[in-house]
Amino acid sequence: MPNPLILSTTAERSALMSRVRQRGTLPELRVRQCLSKLGAHYRLNARDLPGRPDIVNRKLKKAIFVHGCFWHGHVSCGRGRIPRHNRPYWAVKLKENGQRDARKVAGLAALGYDIMIIWECELLNGATLTRRLKSFWFRS
Ligand SMILES: [Zn+2]
């Protein structure tokens, strides 16, 4: 996959973004593997729930979003920075993404869901990921 930071046209970026959104991404697969090892039962992309969370258990009311640090603007991580090139465009785009994410979380919370956001950069440490997933998934 090309580096989004060096794509030259808006069309190229849109094409990339739509691919990114549609596919079960690698970070998502990592989280799913981890959950399976913990014996957690889940479904993917619940289309009828607000924000279509990546991973869901309706009975337990658990929802997980796996966020790419760049597209979702991870503030406390270097990958979430707004690119220097074409800065105004990215500032608006990433702000909108953040607002959309906030609406998704609010919509699910209103239905009583327990929600976890996992950032792509947090997948690097497998032990920490497992511990966090375990305490999230099995807490009542
Ligand atoms: Zn990050």
PDB file of C-alpha atoms and ligand atoms in Angstrom:
ATOM      1  CA  MET A   1       0.000   0.000   0.000  1.00  0.00           C
ATOM      2  CA  PRO A   2       1.402   3.418  -0.899  1.00  0.00           C
ATOM      3  CA  ASN A   3       2.357   5.848   1.820  1.00  0.00           C
ATOM      4  CA  PRO A   4      -0.625   8.223   2.259  1.00  0.00           C
ATOM      5  CA  LEU A   5       1.724  11.082   3.061  1.00  0.00           C
ATOM      6  CA  ILE A   6       3.266  11.133  -0.388  1.00  0.00           C
ATOM      7  CA  LEU A   7       0.176  10.668  -2.529  1.00  0.00           C
ATOM      8  CA  SER A   8      -0.052  13.665  -4.779  1.00  0.00           C
ATOM      9  CA  THR A   9      -3.707  14.056  -5.686  1.00  0.00           C
ATOM     10  CA  THR A  10      -6.956  14.133  -3.781  1.00  0.00           C
ATOM     11  CA  ALA A  11      -8.288  11.377  -6.038  1.00  0.00           C
ATOM     12  CA  GLU A  12      -5.431   9.085  -5.078  1.00  0.00           C
ATOM     13  CA  ARG A  13      -6.022   9.780  -1.420  1.00  0.00           C
ATOM     14  CA  SER A  14      -9.753   9.121  -1.705  1.00  0.00           C
ATOM     15  CA  ALA A  15      -9.088   5.847  -3.467  1.00  0.00           C
ATOM     16  CA  LEU A  16      -6.702   4.828  -0.734  1.00  0.00           C
ATOM     17  CA  MET A  17      -9.081   5.863   2.031  1.00  0.00           C
ATOM     18  CA  SER A  18     -11.965   3.872   0.609  1.00  0.00           C
ATOM     19  CA  ARG A  19      -9.759   0.790   0.421  1.00  0.00           C
ATOM     20  CA  VAL A  20      -8.601   1.354   3.970  1.00  0.00           C
ATOM     21  CA  ARG A  21     -12.168   1.551   5.220  1.00  0.00           C
ATOM     22  CA  GLN A  22     -13.546  -1.472   3.423  1.00  0.00           C
ATOM     23  CA  ARG A  23     -11.011  -4.126   4.228  1.00  0.00           C
ATOM     24  CA  GLY A  24     -10.392  -6.044   7.400  1.00  0.00           C
ATOM     25  CA  THR A  25      -7.107  -4.325   8.089  1.00  0.00           C
ATOM     26  CA  LEU A  26      -3.998  -5.955   9.474  1.00  0.00           C
ATOM     27  CA  PRO A  27      -4.333  -4.178  12.846  1.00  0.00           C
ATOM     28  CA  GLU A  28      -7.893  -5.476  13.066  1.00  0.00           C
ATOM     29  CA  LEU A  29      -6.683  -9.011  12.397  1.00  0.00           C
ATOM     30  CA  ARG A  30      -4.168  -8.708  15.236  1.00  0.00           C
ATOM     31  CA  VAL A  31      -6.928  -7.743  17.649  1.00  0.00           C
ATOM     32  CA  ARG A  32      -9.186 -10.540  16.437  1.00  0.00           C
ATOM     33  CA  GLN A  33      -6.443 -13.140  16.894  1.00  0.00           C
ATOM     34  CA  CYS A  34      -5.812 -11.857  20.377  1.00  0.00           C
ATOM     35  CA  LEU A  35      -9.515 -12.000  21.304  1.00  0.00           C
ATOM     36  CA  SER A  36      -9.871 -15.510  19.927  1.00  0.00           C
ATOM     37  CA  LYS A  37      -6.976 -16.696  22.071  1.00  0.00           C
ATOM     38  CA  LEU A  38      -8.772 -15.252  25.088  1.00  0.00           C
ATOM     39  CA  GLY A  39     -11.859 -17.255  24.161  1.00  0.00           C
ATOM     40  CA  ALA A  40     -13.898 -14.129  23.442  1.00  0.00           C
ATOM     41  CA  HIS A  41     -16.843 -14.432  21.079  1.00  0.00           C
ATOM     42  CA  TYR A  42     -17.436 -11.588  18.684  1.00  0.00           C
ATOM     43  CA  ARG A  43     -18.893 -10.524  15.362  1.00  0.00           C
ATOM     44  CA  LEU A  44     -17.458  -8.127  12.814  1.00  0.00           C
ATOM     45  CA  ASN A  45     -18.751  -4.864  11.363  1.00  0.00           C
ATOM     46  CA  ALA A  46     -22.250  -4.747  12.810  1.00  0.00           C
ATOM     47  CA  ARG A  47     -23.848  -2.690  10.074  1.00  0.00           C
ATOM     48  CA  ASP A  48     -26.990  -1.867  11.992  1.00  0.00           C
ATOM     49  CA  LEU A  49     -25.171  -0.435  15.007  1.00  0.00           C
ATOM     50  CA  PRO A  50     -24.122   3.227  15.174  1.00  0.00           C
ATOM     51  CA  GLY A  51     -20.671   3.681  13.705  1.00  0.00           C
ATOM     52  CA  ARG A  52     -20.398   0.051  12.581  1.00  0.00           C
ATOM     53  CA  PRO A  53     -17.879  -0.988  15.201  1.00  0.00           C
ATOM     54  CA  ASP A  54     -15.120  -3.282  13.935  1.00  0.00           C
ATOM     55  CA  ILE A  55     -15.707  -5.913  16.602  1.00  0.00           C
ATOM     56  CA  VAL A  56     -18.927  -6.462  18.567  1.00  0.00           C
ATOM     57  CA  ASN A  57     -20.608  -8.702  21.095  1.00  0.00           C
ATOM     58  CA  ARG A  58     -24.256  -7.691  21.422  1.00  0.00           C
ATOM     59  CA  LYS A  59     -25.015  -9.874  24.390  1.00  0.00           C
ATOM     60  CA  LEU A  60     -22.144  -8.469  26.440  1.00  0.00           C
ATOM     61  CA  LYS A  61     -22.618  -5.045  24.832  1.00  0.00           C
ATOM     62  CA  LYS A  62     -18.955  -4.719  23.963  1.00  0.00           C
ATOM     63  CA  ALA A  63     -17.706  -2.806  20.942  1.00  0.00           C
ATOM     64  CA  ILE A  64     -14.159  -2.283  19.734  1.00  0.00           C
ATOM     65  CA  PHE A  65     -12.843   0.165  17.183  1.00  0.00           C
ATOM     66  CA  VAL A  66      -9.385  -0.392  15.778  1.00  0.00           C
ATOM     67  CA  HIS A  67      -8.035   2.956  14.667  1.00  0.00           C
ATOM     68  CA  GLY A  68      -5.198   3.772  12.327  1.00  0.00           C
ATOM     69  CA  CYS A  69      -3.138   6.485  14.051  1.00  0.00           C
ATOM     70  CA  PHE A  70      -2.934   8.752  11.028  1.00  0.00           C
ATOM     71  CA  TRP A  71      -6.537   8.686   9.794  1.00  0.00           C
ATOM     72  CA  HIS A  72      -8.034   8.965  13.243  1.00  0.00           C
ATOM     73  CA  GLY A  73      -5.528  11.522  14.509  1.00  0.00           C
ATOM     74  CA  HIS A  74      -3.904   9.779  17.444  1.00  0.00           C
ATOM     75  CA  VAL A  75      -2.755  12.829  19.404  1.00  0.00           C
ATOM     76  CA  SER A  76      -0.240  11.228  21.726  1.00  0.00           C
ATOM     77  CA  CYS A  77       1.598   9.430  18.934  1.00  0.00           C
ATOM     78  CA  GLY A  78       3.862  10.769  16.191  1.00  0.00           C
ATOM     79  CA  ARG A  79       1.847   9.124  13.418  1.00  0.00           C
ATOM     80  CA  GLY A  80      -1.184  11.252  14.212  1.00  0.00           C
ATOM     81  CA  ARG A  81       0.456  14.533  13.233  1.00  0.00           C
ATOM     82  CA  ILE A  82      -1.008  16.693  10.504  1.00  0.00           C
ATOM     83  CA  PRO A  83       1.283  16.564   7.441  1.00  0.00           C
ATOM     84  CA  ARG A  84       3.090  19.798   6.604  1.00  0.00           C
ATOM     85  CA  HIS A  85       2.308  19.532   2.941  1.00  0.00           C
ATOM     86  CA  ASN A  86      -1.244  20.605   2.154  1.00  0.00           C
ATOM     87  CA  ARG A  87      -1.810  21.327   5.815  1.00  0.00           C
ATOM     88  CA  PRO A  88      -5.202  23.112   5.627  1.00  0.00           C
ATOM     89  CA  TYR A  89      -6.689  20.192   3.703  1.00  0.00           C
ATOM     90  CA  TRP A  90      -5.473  17.651   6.215  1.00  0.00           C
ATOM     91  CA  ALA A  91      -6.421  19.753   9.210  1.00  0.00           C
ATOM     92  CA  VAL A  92     -10.068  19.796   8.058  1.00  0.00           C
ATOM     93  CA  LYS A  93     -10.098  16.183   6.913  1.00  0.00           C
ATOM     94  CA  LEU A  94      -8.636  14.789  10.117  1.00  0.00           C
ATOM     95  CA  LYS A  95     -10.807  17.004  12.283  1.00  0.00           C
ATOM     96  CA  GLU A  96     -13.884  15.654  10.502  1.00  0.00           C
ATOM     97  CA  ASN A  97     -12.665  12.115  11.042  1.00  0.00           C
ATOM     98  CA  GLY A  98     -12.273  12.832  14.736  1.00  0.00           C
ATOM     99  CA  GLN A  99     -15.767  14.295  14.975  1.00  0.00           C
ATOM    100  CA  ARG A 100     -17.217  11.280  13.185  1.00  0.00           C
ATOM    101  CA  ASP A 101     -15.419   8.971  15.616  1.00  0.00           C
ATOM    102  CA  ALA A 102     -16.833  10.891  18.568  1.00  0.00           C
ATOM    103  CA  ARG A 103     -20.373  10.565  17.157  1.00  0.00           C
ATOM    104  CA  LYS A 104     -19.927   6.828  16.706  1.00  0.00           C
ATOM    105  CA  VAL A 105     -18.821   6.387  20.298  1.00  0.00           C
ATOM    106  CA  ALA A 106     -21.671   8.564  21.588  1.00  0.00           C
ATOM    107  CA  GLY A 107     -24.231   6.597  19.552  1.00  0.00           C
ATOM    108  CA  LEU A 108     -23.050   3.287  20.939  1.00  0.00           C
ATOM    109  CA  ALA A 109     -22.724   4.576  24.472  1.00  0.00           C
ATOM    110  CA  ALA A 110     -26.354   5.721  24.263  1.00  0.00           C
ATOM    111  CA  LEU A 111     -27.300   2.086  23.595  1.00  0.00           C
ATOM    112  CA  GLY A 112     -25.439   1.017  26.694  1.00  0.00           C
ATOM    113  CA  TYR A 113     -22.316  -0.297  24.997  1.00  0.00           C
ATOM    114  CA  ASP A 114     -18.940  -0.582  26.652  1.00  0.00           C
ATOM    115  CA  ILE A 115     -16.508   0.776  24.057  1.00  0.00           C
ATOM    116  CA  MET A 116     -12.798   0.349  23.534  1.00  0.00           C
ATOM    117  CA  ILE A 117     -10.611   2.194  21.068  1.00  0.00           C
ATOM    118  CA  ILE A 118      -7.426   0.435  20.101  1.00  0.00           C
ATOM    119  CA  TRP A 119      -4.796   2.432  18.272  1.00  0.00           C
ATOM    120  CA  GLU A 120      -2.619   0.845  15.645  1.00  0.00           C
ATOM    121  CA  CYS A 121       0.531   1.804  17.574  1.00  0.00           C
ATOM    122  CA  GLU A 122      -0.744  -0.061  20.622  1.00  0.00           C
ATOM    123  CA  LEU A 123      -0.568  -3.356  18.754  1.00  0.00           C
ATOM    124  CA  LEU A 124       3.212  -3.398  18.885  1.00  0.00           C
ATOM    125  CA  ASN A 125       3.254  -4.724  22.424  1.00  0.00           C
ATOM    126  CA  GLY A 126       1.403  -8.052  22.337  1.00  0.00           C
ATOM    127  CA  ALA A 127       1.435  -8.614  26.098  1.00  0.00           C
ATOM    128  CA  THR A 128      -0.053  -5.203  26.834  1.00  0.00           C
ATOM    129  CA  LEU A 129      -2.680  -5.669  24.144  1.00  0.00           C
ATOM    130  CA  THR A 130      -3.716  -9.023  25.577  1.00  0.00           C
ATOM    131  CA  ARG A 131      -3.939  -7.623  29.097  1.00  0.00           C
ATOM    132  CA  ARG A 132      -6.009  -4.632  28.010  1.00  0.00           C
ATOM    133  CA  LEU A 133      -8.361  -6.716  25.867  1.00  0.00           C
ATOM    134  CA  LYS A 134      -8.851  -9.210  28.647  1.00  0.00           C
ATOM    135  CA  SER A 135      -9.769  -6.620  31.242  1.00  0.00           C
ATOM    136  CA  PHE A 136     -12.070  -4.803  28.809  1.00  0.00           C
ATOM    137  CA  TRP A 137     -13.877  -7.832  27.458  1.00  0.00           C
ATOM    138  CA  PHE A 138     -14.482  -9.647  30.705  1.00  0.00           C
ATOM    139  CA  ARG A 139     -15.369  -6.724  32.934  1.00  0.00           C
ATOM    140  CA  SER A 140     -19.067  -6.343  33.635  1.00  0.00           C
TER     141      SER A 140
HETATM  142 ZN    ZN B   1      -0.757   5.948  17.668  1.00  0.00          ZN
END
